[in-house]
mmCIF file of C-alpha atoms in Angstrom:
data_model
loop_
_atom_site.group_PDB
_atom_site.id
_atom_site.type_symbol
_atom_site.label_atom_id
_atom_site.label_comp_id
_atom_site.label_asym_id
_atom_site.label_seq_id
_atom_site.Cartn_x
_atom_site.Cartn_y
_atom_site.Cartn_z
ATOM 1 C CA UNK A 1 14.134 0.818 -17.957
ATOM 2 C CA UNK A 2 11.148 2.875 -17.616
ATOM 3 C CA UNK A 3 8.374 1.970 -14.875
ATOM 4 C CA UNK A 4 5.424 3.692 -12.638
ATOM 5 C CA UNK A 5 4.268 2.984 -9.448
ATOM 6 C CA UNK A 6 0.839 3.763 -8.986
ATOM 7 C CA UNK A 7 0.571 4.874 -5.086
ATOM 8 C CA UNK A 8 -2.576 5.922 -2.964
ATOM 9 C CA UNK A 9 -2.403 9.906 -3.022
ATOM 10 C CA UNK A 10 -0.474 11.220 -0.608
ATOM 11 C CA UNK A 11 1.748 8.505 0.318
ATOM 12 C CA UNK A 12 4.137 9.668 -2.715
ATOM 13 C CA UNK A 13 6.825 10.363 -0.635
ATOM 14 C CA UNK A 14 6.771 6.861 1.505
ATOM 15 C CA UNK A 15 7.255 5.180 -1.848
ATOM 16 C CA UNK A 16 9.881 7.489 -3.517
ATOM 17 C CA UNK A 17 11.933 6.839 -0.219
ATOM 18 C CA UNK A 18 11.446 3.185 -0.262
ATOM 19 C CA UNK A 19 12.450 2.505 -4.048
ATOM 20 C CA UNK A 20 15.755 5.195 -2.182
ATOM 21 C CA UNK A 21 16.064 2.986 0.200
ATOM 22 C CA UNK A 22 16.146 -0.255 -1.126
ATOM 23 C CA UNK A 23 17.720 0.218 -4.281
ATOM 24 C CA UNK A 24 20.357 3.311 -4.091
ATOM 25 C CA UNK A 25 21.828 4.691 -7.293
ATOM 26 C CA UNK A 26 20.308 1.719 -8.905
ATOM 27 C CA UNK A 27 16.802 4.159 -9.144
ATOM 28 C CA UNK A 28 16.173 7.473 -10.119
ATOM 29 C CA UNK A 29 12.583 8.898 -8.851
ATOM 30 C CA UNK A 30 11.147 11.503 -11.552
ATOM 31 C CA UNK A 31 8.538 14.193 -11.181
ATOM 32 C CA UNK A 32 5.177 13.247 -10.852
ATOM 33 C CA UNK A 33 2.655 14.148 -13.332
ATOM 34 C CA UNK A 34 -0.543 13.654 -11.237
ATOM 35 C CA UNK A 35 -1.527 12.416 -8.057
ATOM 36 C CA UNK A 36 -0.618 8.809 -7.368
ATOM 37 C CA UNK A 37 1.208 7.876 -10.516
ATOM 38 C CA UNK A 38 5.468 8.145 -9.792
ATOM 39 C CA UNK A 39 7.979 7.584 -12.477
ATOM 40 C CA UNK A 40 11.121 5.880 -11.956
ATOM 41 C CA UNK A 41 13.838 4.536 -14.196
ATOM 42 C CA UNK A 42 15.265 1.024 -12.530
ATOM 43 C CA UNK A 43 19.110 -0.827 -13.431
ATOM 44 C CA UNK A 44 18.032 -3.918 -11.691
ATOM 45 C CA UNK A 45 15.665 -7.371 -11.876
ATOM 46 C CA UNK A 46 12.337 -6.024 -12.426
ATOM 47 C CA UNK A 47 11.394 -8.853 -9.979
ATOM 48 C CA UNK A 48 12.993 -7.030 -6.984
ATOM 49 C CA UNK A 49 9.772 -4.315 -7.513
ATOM 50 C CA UNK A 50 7.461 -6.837 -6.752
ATOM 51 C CA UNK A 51 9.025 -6.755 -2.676
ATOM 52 C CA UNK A 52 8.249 -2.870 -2.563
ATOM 53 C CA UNK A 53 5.432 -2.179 0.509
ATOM 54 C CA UNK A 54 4.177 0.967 -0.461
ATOM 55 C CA UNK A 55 3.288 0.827 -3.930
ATOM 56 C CA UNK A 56 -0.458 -0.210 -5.087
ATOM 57 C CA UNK A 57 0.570 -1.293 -8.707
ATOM 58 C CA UNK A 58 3.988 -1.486 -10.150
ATOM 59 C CA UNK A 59 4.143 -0.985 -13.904
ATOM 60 C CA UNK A 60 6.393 -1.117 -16.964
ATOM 61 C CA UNK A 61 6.117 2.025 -19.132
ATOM 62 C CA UNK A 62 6.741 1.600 -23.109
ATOM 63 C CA UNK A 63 6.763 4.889 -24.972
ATOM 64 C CA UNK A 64 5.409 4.870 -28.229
ATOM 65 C CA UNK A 65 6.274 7.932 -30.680
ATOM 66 C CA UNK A 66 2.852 7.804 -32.787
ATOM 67 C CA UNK A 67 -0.025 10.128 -33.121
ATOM 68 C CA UNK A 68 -2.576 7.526 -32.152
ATOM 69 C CA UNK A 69 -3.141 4.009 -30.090
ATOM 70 C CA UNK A 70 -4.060 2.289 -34.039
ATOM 71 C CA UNK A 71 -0.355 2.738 -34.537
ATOM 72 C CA UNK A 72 0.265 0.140 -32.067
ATOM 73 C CA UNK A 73 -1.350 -2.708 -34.486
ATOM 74 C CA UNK A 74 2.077 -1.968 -36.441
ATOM 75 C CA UNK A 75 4.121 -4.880 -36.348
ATOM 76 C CA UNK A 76 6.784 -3.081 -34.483
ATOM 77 C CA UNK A 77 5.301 -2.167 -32.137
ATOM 78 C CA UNK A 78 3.167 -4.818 -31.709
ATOM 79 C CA UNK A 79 5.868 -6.882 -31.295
ATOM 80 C CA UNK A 80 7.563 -4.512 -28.417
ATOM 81 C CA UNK A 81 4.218 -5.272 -26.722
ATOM 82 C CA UNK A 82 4.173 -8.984 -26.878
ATOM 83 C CA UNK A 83 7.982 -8.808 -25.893
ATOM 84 C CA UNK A 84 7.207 -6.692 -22.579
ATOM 85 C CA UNK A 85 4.010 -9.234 -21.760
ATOM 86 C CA UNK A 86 6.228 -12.160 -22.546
ATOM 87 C CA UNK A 87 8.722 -10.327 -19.804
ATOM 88 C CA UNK A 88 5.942 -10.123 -16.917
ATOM 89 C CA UNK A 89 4.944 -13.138 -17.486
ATOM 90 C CA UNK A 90 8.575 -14.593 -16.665
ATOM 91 C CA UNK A 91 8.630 -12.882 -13.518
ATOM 92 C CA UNK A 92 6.037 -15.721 -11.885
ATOM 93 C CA UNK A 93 5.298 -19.084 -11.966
ATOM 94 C CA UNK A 94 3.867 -20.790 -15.040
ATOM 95 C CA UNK A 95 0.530 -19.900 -15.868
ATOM 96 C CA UNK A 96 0.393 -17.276 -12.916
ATOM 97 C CA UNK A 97 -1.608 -15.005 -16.301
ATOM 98 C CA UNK A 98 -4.213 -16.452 -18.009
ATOM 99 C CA UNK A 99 -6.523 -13.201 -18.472
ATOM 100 C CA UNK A 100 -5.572 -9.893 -19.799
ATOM 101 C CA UNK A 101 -7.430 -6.269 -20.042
ATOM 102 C CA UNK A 102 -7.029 -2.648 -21.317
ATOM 103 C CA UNK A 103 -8.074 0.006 -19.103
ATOM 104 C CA UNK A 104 -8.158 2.748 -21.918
ATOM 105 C CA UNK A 105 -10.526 5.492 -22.889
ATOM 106 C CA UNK A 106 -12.505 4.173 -25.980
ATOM 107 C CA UNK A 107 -10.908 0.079 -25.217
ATOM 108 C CA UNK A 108 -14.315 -1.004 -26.979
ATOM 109 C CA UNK A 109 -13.244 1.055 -30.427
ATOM 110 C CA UNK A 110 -12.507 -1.356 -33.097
ATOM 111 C CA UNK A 111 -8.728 -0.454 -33.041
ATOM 112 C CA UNK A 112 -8.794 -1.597 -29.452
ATOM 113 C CA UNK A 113 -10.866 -4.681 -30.456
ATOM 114 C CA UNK A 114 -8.136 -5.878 -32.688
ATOM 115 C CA UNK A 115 -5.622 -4.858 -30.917
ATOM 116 C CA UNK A 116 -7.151 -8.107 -28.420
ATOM 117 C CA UNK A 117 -7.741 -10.392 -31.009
ATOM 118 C CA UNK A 118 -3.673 -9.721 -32.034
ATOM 119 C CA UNK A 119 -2.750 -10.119 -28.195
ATOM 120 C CA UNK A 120 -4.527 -13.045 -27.410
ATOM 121 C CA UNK A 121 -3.329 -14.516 -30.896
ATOM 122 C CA UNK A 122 0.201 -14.020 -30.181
ATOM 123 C CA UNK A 123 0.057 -14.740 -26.267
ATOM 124 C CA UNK A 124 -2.504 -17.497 -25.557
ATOM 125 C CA UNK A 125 -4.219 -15.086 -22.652
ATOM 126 C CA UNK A 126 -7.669 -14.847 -22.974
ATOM 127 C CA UNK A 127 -9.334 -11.173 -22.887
ATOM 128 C CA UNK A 128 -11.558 -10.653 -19.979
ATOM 129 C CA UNK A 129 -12.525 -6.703 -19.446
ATOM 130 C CA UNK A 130 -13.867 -6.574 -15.772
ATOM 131 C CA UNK A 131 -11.243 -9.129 -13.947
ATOM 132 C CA UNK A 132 -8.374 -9.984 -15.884
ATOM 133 C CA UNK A 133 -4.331 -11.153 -14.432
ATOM 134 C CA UNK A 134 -2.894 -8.682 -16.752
ATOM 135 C CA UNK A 135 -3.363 -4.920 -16.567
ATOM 136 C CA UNK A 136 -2.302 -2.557 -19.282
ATOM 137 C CA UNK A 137 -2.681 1.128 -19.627
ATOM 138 C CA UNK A 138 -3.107 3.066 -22.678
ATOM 139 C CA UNK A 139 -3.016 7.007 -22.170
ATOM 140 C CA UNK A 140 -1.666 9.932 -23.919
ATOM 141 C CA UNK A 141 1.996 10.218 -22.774
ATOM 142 C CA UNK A 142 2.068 12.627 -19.793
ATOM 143 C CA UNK A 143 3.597 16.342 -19.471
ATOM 144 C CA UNK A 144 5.179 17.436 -23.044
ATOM 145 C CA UNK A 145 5.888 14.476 -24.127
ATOM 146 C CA UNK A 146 4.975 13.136 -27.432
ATOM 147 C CA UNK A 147 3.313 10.569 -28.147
ATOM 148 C CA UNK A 148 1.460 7.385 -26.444
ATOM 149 C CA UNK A 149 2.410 5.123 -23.382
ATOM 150 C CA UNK A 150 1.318 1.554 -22.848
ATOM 151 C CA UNK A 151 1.794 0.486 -19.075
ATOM 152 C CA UNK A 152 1.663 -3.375 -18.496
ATOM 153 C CA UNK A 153 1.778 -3.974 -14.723
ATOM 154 C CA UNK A 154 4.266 -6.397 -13.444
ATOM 155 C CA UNK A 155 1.934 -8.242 -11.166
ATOM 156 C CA UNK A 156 -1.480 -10.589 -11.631
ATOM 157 C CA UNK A 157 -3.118 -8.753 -8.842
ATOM 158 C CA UNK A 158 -1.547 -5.489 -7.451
ATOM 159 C CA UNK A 159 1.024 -5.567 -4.980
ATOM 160 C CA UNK A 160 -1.280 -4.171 -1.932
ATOM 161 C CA UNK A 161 -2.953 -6.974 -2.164
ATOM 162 C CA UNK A 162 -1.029 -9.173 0.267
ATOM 163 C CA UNK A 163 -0.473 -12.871 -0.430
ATOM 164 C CA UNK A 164 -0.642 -13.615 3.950
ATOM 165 C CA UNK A 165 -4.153 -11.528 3.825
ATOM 166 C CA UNK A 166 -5.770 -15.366 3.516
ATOM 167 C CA UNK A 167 -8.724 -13.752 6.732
ATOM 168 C CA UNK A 168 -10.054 -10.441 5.252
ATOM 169 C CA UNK A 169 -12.087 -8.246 8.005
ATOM 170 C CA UNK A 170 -14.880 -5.740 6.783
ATOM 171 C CA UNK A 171 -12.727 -1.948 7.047
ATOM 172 C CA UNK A 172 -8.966 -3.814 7.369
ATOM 173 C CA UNK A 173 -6.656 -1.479 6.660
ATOM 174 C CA UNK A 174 -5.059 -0.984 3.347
ATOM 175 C CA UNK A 175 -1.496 -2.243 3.656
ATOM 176 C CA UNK A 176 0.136 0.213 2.017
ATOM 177 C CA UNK A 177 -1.075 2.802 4.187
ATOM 178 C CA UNK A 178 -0.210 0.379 7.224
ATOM 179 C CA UNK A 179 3.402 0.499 5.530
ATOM 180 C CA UNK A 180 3.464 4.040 5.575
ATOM 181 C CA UNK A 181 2.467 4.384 9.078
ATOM 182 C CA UNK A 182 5.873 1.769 9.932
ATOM 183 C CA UNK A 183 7.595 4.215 8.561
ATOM 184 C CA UNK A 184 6.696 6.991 10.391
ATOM 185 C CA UNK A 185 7.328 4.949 13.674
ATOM 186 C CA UNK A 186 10.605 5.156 12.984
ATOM 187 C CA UNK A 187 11.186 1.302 12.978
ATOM 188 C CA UNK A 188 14.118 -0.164 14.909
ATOM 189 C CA UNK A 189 15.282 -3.841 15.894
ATOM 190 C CA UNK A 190 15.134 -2.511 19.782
ATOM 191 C CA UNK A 191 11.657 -1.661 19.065
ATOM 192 C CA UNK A 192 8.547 -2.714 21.895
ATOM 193 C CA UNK A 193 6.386 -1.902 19.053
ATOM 194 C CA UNK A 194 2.848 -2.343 20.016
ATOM 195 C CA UNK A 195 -0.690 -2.475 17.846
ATOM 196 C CA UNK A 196 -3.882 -2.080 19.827
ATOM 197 C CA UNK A 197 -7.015 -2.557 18.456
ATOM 198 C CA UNK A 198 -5.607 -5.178 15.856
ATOM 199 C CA UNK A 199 -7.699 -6.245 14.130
ATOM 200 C CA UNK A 200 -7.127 -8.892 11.497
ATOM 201 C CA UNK A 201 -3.199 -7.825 12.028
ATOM 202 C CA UNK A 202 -1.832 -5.522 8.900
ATOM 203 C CA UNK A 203 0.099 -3.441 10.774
ATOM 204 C CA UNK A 204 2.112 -6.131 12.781
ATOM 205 C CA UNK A 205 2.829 -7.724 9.918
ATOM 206 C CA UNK A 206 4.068 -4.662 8.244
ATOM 207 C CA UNK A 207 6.323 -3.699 10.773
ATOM 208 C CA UNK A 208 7.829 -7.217 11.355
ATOM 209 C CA UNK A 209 8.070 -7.753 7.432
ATOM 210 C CA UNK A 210 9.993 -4.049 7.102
ATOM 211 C CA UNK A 211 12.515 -4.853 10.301
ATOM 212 C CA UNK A 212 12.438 -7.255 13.246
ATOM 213 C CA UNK A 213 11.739 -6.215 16.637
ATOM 214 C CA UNK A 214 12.410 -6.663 19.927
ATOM 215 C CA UNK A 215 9.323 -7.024 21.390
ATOM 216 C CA UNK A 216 6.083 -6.872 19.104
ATOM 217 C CA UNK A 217 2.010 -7.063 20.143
ATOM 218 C CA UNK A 218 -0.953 -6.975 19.189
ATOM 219 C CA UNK A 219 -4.404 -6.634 20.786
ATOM 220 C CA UNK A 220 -8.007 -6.548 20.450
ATOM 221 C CA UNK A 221 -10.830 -7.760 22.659
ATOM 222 C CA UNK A 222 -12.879 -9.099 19.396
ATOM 223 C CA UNK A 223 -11.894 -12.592 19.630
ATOM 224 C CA UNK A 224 -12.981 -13.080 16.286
ATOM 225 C CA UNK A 225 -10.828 -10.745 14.949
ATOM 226 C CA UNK A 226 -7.962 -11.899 16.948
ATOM 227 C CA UNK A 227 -8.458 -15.596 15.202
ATOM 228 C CA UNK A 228 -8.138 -13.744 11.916
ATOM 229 C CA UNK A 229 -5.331 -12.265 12.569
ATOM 230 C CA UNK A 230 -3.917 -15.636 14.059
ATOM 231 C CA UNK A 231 -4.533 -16.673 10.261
ATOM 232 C CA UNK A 232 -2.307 -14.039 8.843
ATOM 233 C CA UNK A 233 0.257 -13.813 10.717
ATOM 234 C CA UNK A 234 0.658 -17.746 10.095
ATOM 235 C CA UNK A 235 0.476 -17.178 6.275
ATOM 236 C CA UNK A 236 3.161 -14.788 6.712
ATOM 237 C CA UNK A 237 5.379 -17.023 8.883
ATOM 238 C CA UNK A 238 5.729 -14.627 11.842
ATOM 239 C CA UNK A 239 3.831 -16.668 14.761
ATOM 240 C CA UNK A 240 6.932 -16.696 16.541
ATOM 241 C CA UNK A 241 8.016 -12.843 16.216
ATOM 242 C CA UNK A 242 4.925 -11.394 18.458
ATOM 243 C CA UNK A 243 1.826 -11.857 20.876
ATOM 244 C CA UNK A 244 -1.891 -11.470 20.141
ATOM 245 C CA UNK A 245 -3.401 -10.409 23.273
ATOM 246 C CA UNK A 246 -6.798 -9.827 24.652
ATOM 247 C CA UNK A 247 -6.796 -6.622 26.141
ATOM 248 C CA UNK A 248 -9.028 -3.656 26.320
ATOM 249 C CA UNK A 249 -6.893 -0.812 23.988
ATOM 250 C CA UNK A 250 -8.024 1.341 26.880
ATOM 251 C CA UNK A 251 -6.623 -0.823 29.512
ATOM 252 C CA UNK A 252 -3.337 -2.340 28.945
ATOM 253 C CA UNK A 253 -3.116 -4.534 31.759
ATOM 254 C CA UNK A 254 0.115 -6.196 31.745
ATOM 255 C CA UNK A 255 1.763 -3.828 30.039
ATOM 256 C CA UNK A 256 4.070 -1.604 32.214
ATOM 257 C CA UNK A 257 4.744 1.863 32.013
ATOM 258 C CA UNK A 258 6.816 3.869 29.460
ATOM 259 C CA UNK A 259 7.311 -0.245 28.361
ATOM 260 C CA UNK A 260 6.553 1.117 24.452
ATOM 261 C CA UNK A 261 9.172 2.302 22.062
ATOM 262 C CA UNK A 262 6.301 2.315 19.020
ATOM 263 C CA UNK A 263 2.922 1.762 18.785
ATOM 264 C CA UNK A 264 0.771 2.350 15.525
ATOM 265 C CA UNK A 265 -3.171 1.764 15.449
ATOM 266 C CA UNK A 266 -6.179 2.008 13.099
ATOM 267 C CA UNK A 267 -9.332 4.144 15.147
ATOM 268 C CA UNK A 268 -12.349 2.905 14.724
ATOM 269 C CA UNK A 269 -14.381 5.773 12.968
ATOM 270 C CA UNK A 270 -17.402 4.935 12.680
ATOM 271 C CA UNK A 271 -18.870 3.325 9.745
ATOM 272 C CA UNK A 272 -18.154 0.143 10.953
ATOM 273 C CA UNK A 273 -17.112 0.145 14.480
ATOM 274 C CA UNK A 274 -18.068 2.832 17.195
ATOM 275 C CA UNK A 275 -21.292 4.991 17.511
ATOM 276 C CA UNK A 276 -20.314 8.868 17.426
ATOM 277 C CA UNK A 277 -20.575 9.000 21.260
ATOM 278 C CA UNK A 278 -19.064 6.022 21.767
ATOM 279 C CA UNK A 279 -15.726 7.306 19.643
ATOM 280 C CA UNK A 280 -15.772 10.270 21.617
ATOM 281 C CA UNK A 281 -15.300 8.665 24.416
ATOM 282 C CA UNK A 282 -12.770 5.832 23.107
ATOM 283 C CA UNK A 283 -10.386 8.364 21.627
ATOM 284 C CA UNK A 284 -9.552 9.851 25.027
ATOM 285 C CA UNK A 285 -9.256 6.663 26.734
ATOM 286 C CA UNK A 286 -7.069 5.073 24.558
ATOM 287 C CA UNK A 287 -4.665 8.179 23.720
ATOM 288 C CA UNK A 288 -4.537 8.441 27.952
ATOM 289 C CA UNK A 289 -3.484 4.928 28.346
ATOM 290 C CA UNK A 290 -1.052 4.712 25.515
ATOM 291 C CA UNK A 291 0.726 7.549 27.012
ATOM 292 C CA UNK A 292 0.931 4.928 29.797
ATOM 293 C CA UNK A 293 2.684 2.829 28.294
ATOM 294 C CA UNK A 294 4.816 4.640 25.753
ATOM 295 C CA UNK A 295 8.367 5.528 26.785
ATOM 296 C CA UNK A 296 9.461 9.199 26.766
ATOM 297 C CA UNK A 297 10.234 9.725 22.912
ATOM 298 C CA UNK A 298 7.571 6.918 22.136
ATOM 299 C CA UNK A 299 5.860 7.395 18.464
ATOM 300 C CA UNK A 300 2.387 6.961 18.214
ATOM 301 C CA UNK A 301 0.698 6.662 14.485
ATOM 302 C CA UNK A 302 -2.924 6.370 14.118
ATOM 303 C CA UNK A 303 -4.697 6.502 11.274
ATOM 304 C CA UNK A 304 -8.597 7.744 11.031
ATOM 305 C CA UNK A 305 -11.539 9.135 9.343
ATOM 306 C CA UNK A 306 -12.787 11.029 12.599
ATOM 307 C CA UNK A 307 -10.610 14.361 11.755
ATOM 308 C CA UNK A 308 -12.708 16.583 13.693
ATOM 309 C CA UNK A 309 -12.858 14.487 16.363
ATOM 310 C CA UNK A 310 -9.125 13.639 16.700
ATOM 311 C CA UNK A 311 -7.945 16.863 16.021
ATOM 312 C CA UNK A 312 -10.132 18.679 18.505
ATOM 313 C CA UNK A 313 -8.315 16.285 21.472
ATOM 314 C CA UNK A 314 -4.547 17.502 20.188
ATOM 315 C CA UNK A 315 -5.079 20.452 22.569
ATOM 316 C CA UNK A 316 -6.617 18.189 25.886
ATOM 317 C CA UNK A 317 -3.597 15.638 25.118
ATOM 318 C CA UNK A 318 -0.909 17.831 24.798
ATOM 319 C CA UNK A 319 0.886 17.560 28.367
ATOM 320 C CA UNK A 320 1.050 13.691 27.388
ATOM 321 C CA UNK A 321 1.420 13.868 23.442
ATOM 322 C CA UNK A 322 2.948 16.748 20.613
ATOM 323 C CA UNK A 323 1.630 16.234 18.093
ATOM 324 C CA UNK A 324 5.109 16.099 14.794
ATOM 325 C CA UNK A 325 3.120 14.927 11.537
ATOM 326 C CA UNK A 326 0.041 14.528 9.205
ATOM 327 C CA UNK A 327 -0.309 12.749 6.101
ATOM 328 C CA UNK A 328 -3.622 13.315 4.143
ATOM 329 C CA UNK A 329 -4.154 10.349 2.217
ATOM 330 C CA UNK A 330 -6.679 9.620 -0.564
ATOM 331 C CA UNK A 331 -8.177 6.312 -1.147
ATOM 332 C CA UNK A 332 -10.835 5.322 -3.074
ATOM 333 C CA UNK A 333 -13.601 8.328 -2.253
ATOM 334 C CA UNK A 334 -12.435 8.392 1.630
ATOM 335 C CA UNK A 335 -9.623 10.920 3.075
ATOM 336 C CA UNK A 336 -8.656 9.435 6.449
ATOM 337 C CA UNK A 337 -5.116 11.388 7.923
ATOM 338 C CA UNK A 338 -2.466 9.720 9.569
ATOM 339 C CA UNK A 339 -1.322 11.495 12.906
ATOM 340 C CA UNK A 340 1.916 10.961 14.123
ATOM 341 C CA UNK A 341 2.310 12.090 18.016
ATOM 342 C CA UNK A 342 5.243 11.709 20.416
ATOM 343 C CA UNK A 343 5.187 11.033 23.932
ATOM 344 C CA UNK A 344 6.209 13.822 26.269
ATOM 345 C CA UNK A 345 9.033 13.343 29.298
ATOM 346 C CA UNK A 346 6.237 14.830 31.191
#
């Protein structure tokens, strides 16, 4: 079976290991024909895609060899269609779909405008262009191949929307890019993986939701934000597995030295949080202390918009910090990196 994952640019790689990882010989990753869009063939229960962390949007591909989307009104391949939204649709609980949409160029042509009427004829979902449970894709088929591809995506909403986020904060970060940034911790069940500045808690639940861990925390000292992420961790059923702590990111008290196998955190950068001088005084704070408390080895991964201003302190936190990985990621008009940085046995 033929499907796409669509995946924030630049996080290609976390999701072509993960489909590796969890699925073996059972996948087979295929080039990429743009940014963000990766093919795969699957051998398995289409519902197992729907677990995958680092995907946006996972989709089923039908190829279609005709010279134009009108073709599609053929009763053929009309009928392929219905048979693949029938198929989604049996991945969730009953009426889980009760809109559907094109996202197409020219979906308000008359071919596409009966091409709805047929749909919603032969399915009972109702057509709703702006916010709709089911997605489908109509483009050219990629690369040299012929003809036209319809992509129906196997979820109502997509996947990095998380069903736990039940308190959303203003600038929380996008999970899949929190699920990248497990990764590149290097997870392991020994882990004393800490999060400072919280937030409303996406990273601690990504890490405890890819692997447990010995010890994991969170702080903030925005007691607001800690409630929130009180919320979500309960929706995801890990209040037991960690601590939400009030504590100054820049003064871990409590926490003893080189206690840290991990830690991961989203900078402030700005918009939101933090003046400019404010940040430039945060950043070397907080990278000073969490040297205190990492262990010798320790990863730190931090994701931020503040490039100029992170990267010019690589050099003043180098005895403490060396600096092993960046990931440029793009996500809707913004480019924040991820830095990943190990602690020094100096």
């Amino acid at each position: 079976m033929q499907y796409e994952a669509e995946i924030l640019p630049g996080l290609e790689r976390f999701a072509a290991a993960e489909l590796e990882r969890r699925f073996g010989r059972a996948v087979a990753v295929e080039e990429q024909a743009e940014p963000g869009d990766l093919p795969f063939t699957f051998e398995g229960d289409a519902y197992d895609l729907l677990q995958l962390r680092t995907a946006v949007a996972v989709y089923k591909v039908l190829r279609y060899d005709i010279p134009r989307p009108r073709a599609l009104l053929g009763h053929q391949h009309l009928t392929r269609l219905v048979e693949a939204i029938e198929e989604v649709q049996r991945l969730h609980p009953p009426r889980s779909f009760r809109t559907f949409r094109f996202s197409a160029a020219g979906r308000d042509s008359s071919v596409f405008m009966r091409l709805k009427d047929e749909i919603a004829a032969q399915t009972g979902l109702q057509n709703d262009p702006e916010e709709a449970d089911l997605l489908m894709r109509v483009r050219p088929a990629p690369g040299e191949a012929r003809g036209w591809d319809v992509l129906v995506r196997l979820s109502p909403r997509p996947l990095a929307t998380r069903h736990w986020r039940v308190c959303n904060m203003p600038g929380a970060l996008n999970a899949t890019i929190a699920a990248a940034m497990v990764e590149l911790t290097q997870p392991r069940e020994d882990d004393f993986f800490l999060n400072p500045m919280c937030g409303s808690g996406t990273l601690l639940i990504e890490r405890l939701g890819r692997l447990p861990a010995d010890i994991a925390a969170g702080c903030d000292t925005d007691l607001n934000a800690l409630a929130c992420a009180r919320q979500n961790v309960a929706e995801a059923g890990l209040g037991h597995r960690l601590d939400l702590l009030e504590l100054d990111a820049t003064d871990l008290q409590g926490i003893p030295d080189g206690a840290c196998t991990a830690l991961a955190a989203d900078l402030p950068w700005g918009q939101l949080v933090g003046e400019q001088a404010e940040l430039e005084w945060l950043y070397p704070a907080a990278l000073g202390e969490w040297a205190r408390v990492a262990a010798p080895g320790a990863r730190l991964v931090v994701v931020t918009h503040m490039v100029e201003l992170f990267e010019g302190l690589l050099g003043e936190v180098a005895p403490l910090w060396a600096l092993v990985d960046v990931v440029k990621v793009f996500q809707g008009g913004l480019h924040p990196r991820i830095y990943v940085l190990v602690r020094t046995d100096r």
